[in-house]
Amino acid sequence: AQSVAQPEDQVNVAEGNPLTVKCTYSVSGNPYLFWYVQYPNRGLQFLLKYITGDNLVKGSYGFEAEFNKSQTSFHLKKPSALVSDSALYFCAVREKAAGNKLTFGGGTRVLVKP
Amino acid sequence: DTEVTQTPKHLVMGMTNKKSLKCEQHMGHRAMYWYKQKAKKPPELMFVYSYEKLSINESVPSRFSPECPNSSLLNLHLHALQPEDSALYLCASSQNSGTTYEQYFGPGTRLTVT
């Protein structure tokens, strides 16, 4: 089965500093990877995806992610964090053999302090 | 338009009640999903409909009954729930063709079982 892991339960960063949220994956074949963000009492919002092609993927709200096949990682990054980026972030992988279901990591809470 | 709508936003029900959650999307997506999410945890897949047919049931108790009346609508019928079923219920949809497998989520229904 495919899986993703988010090794950090929480990331604290000062506003204006770079933000990185880590994700590693374990898949057979080519991975379809996603990042989602969830604000309190809201649904998940799609940020970006890696399917194939360039290892640096750009997404919504200034976020980007770097796919690294040798390290089996797909870290989410933002050059300059905003207080409004404080939220819960989920990495996910598509399971093609299981009806295209998404398998989520455990989530990382990001707290951006002014 | 990437909007998935869900009603109601909040629902309080007793253990003997029957209620329904509704989900609607107008993106032409052919796959629709129900997830259950507990606080600060990733969403847990419950059901998947593909082309209006139930394709995945993740061993969900029969007190949850999904229904897909047409390609735009998804219902979740609730009966004789338990307090541990209290959670945020999320609906999602996806195109699932080409390279487009990202799921778009609704805002959720916050369910409290008393």
Tab-separated table of C-alpha atoms in Angstrom, chain B:
chain	number	residue	atom	x	y	z
B	1	ASP	CA	-15.566	27.004	-10.254
B	2	THR	CA	-14.139	24.461	-7.809
B	3	GLU	CA	-16.927	24.571	-5.257
B	4	VAL	CA	-18.402	21.661	-3.389
B	5	THR	CA	-21.330	22.583	-1.163
B	6	GLN	CA	-22.566	20.705	1.888
B	7	THR	CA	-25.680	21.056	3.999
B	8	PRO	CA	-26.289	21.432	6.831
B	9	LYS	CA	-23.210	23.090	8.310
B	10	HIS	CA	-24.046	21.829	11.765
B	11	LEU	CA	-26.246	18.958	12.916
B	12	VAL	CA	-27.144	17.755	16.385
B	13	MET	CA	-29.029	14.498	16.567
B	14	GLY	CA	-30.036	11.953	19.118
B	15	MET	CA	-29.117	8.316	18.888
B	16	THR	CA	-32.602	7.347	17.695
B	17	ASN	CA	-32.907	10.025	15.023
B	18	LYS	CA	-32.698	9.698	11.269
B	19	LYS	CA	-31.017	12.514	9.369
B	20	SER	CA	-29.271	13.079	6.056
B	21	LEU	CA	-26.222	15.012	4.935
B	22	LYS	CA	-26.182	16.473	1.447
B	23	CYS	CA	-23.364	17.297	-0.935
B	24	GLU	CA	-23.450	18.918	-4.370
B	25	GLN	CA	-20.889	19.710	-7.049
B	26	HIS	CA	-21.261	21.208	-10.511
B	27	MET	CA	-17.761	20.632	-11.836
B	28	GLY	CA	-18.746	17.613	-13.904
B	29	HIS	CA	-16.682	15.368	-11.660
B	30	ARG	CA	-17.524	11.685	-11.878
B	31	ALA	CA	-16.117	10.596	-8.560
B	32	MET	CA	-17.510	11.664	-5.195
B	33	TYR	CA	-16.353	10.797	-1.695
B	34	TRP	CA	-17.453	10.847	1.928
B	35	TYR	CA	-14.843	11.298	4.655
B	36	LYS	CA	-15.036	11.400	8.428
B	37	GLN	CA	-12.594	13.632	10.272
B	38	LYS	CA	-11.907	13.789	13.974
B	39	ALA	CA	-10.261	16.851	15.494
B	40	LYS	CA	-6.645	17.399	14.443
B	41	LYS	CA	-6.592	14.108	12.526
B	42	PRO	CA	-6.489	13.406	8.793
B	43	PRO	CA	-9.730	12.604	6.993
B	44	GLU	CA	-10.731	8.940	6.957
B	45	LEU	CA	-12.306	7.687	3.763
B	46	MET	CA	-15.778	6.187	4.160
B	47	PHE	CA	-17.272	5.766	0.680
B	48	VAL	CA	-16.386	6.385	-2.959
B	49	TYR	CA	-18.852	6.725	-5.818
B	50	SER	CA	-17.565	6.482	-9.348
B	51	TYR	CA	-19.977	7.220	-12.196
B	52	GLU	CA	-22.821	7.145	-9.671
B	53	LYS	CA	-21.986	3.622	-8.508
B	54	LEU	CA	-20.583	2.734	-5.113
B	55	SER	CA	-17.025	1.617	-5.754
B	56	ILE	CA	-15.503	1.647	-2.285
B	57	ASN	CA	-17.003	1.077	1.162
B	58	GLU	CA	-14.274	1.216	3.779
B	59	SER	CA	-16.080	-1.209	6.100
B	60	VAL	CA	-18.337	1.535	7.377
B	61	PRO	CA	-21.088	0.506	9.848
B	62	SER	CA	-24.516	0.119	8.292
B	63	ARG	CA	-25.883	3.007	10.349
B	64	PHE	CA	-24.253	5.143	7.627
B	65	SER	CA	-25.951	4.715	4.249
B	66	PRO	CA	-24.684	6.587	1.183
B	67	GLU	CA	-26.727	7.466	-1.855
B	68	CYS	CA	-25.820	9.054	-5.178
B	69	PRO	CA	-29.056	10.190	-6.892
B	70	ASN	CA	-27.202	11.693	-9.859
B	71	SER	CA	-23.725	12.762	-10.927
B	72	SER	CA	-23.941	16.058	-9.023
B	73	LEU	CA	-25.444	14.931	-5.737
B	74	LEU	CA	-24.279	12.751	-2.893
B	75	ASN	CA	-26.200	12.005	0.292
B	76	LEU	CA	-25.249	10.315	3.521
B	77	HIS	CA	-28.184	8.918	5.492
B	78	LEU	CA	-27.673	8.569	9.217
B	79	HIS	CA	-29.619	6.307	11.564
B	80	ALA	CA	-29.074	5.134	15.126
B	81	LEU	CA	-25.705	6.798	15.445
B	82	GLN	CA	-23.433	6.560	18.445
B	83	PRO	CA	-21.746	9.430	20.312
B	84	GLU	CA	-18.391	8.334	18.872
B	85	ASP	CA	-19.757	9.152	15.417
B	86	SER	CA	-19.562	12.837	16.301
B	87	ALA	CA	-17.107	14.357	13.829
B	88	LEU	CA	-16.705	16.606	10.810
B	89	TYR	CA	-18.094	14.888	7.721
B	90	LEU	CA	-16.478	15.990	4.500
B	91	CYS	CA	-17.619	15.482	0.946
B	92	ALA	CA	-15.195	15.677	-1.974
B	93	SER	CA	-15.215	15.230	-5.722
B	94	SER	CA	-12.609	14.663	-8.416
B	95	GLN	CA	-12.391	14.301	-12.166
B	96	ASN	CA	-10.128	11.219	-12.190
B	97	SER	CA	-8.972	11.419	-15.779
B	98	GLY	CA	-5.742	12.347	-17.514
B	99	THR	CA	-3.540	13.878	-14.853
B	100	THR	CA	-6.401	15.397	-12.878
B	101	TYR	CA	-6.890	13.414	-9.701
B	102	GLU	CA	-6.981	16.115	-7.061
B	103	GLN	CA	-10.044	16.090	-4.870
B	104	TYR	CA	-12.000	19.215	-4.046
B	105	PHE	CA	-13.582	19.288	-0.618
B	106	GLY	CA	-16.688	20.898	0.733
B	107	PRO	CA	-16.679	22.838	4.016
B	108	GLY	CA	-18.070	19.877	5.925
B	109	THR	CA	-20.960	19.144	8.264
B	110	ARG	CA	-20.141	19.247	11.960
B	111	LEU	CA	-22.156	16.386	13.460
B	112	THR	CA	-22.817	15.991	17.162
B	113	VAL	CA	-24.568	12.849	18.391
B	114	THR	CA	-26.134	13.183	21.840
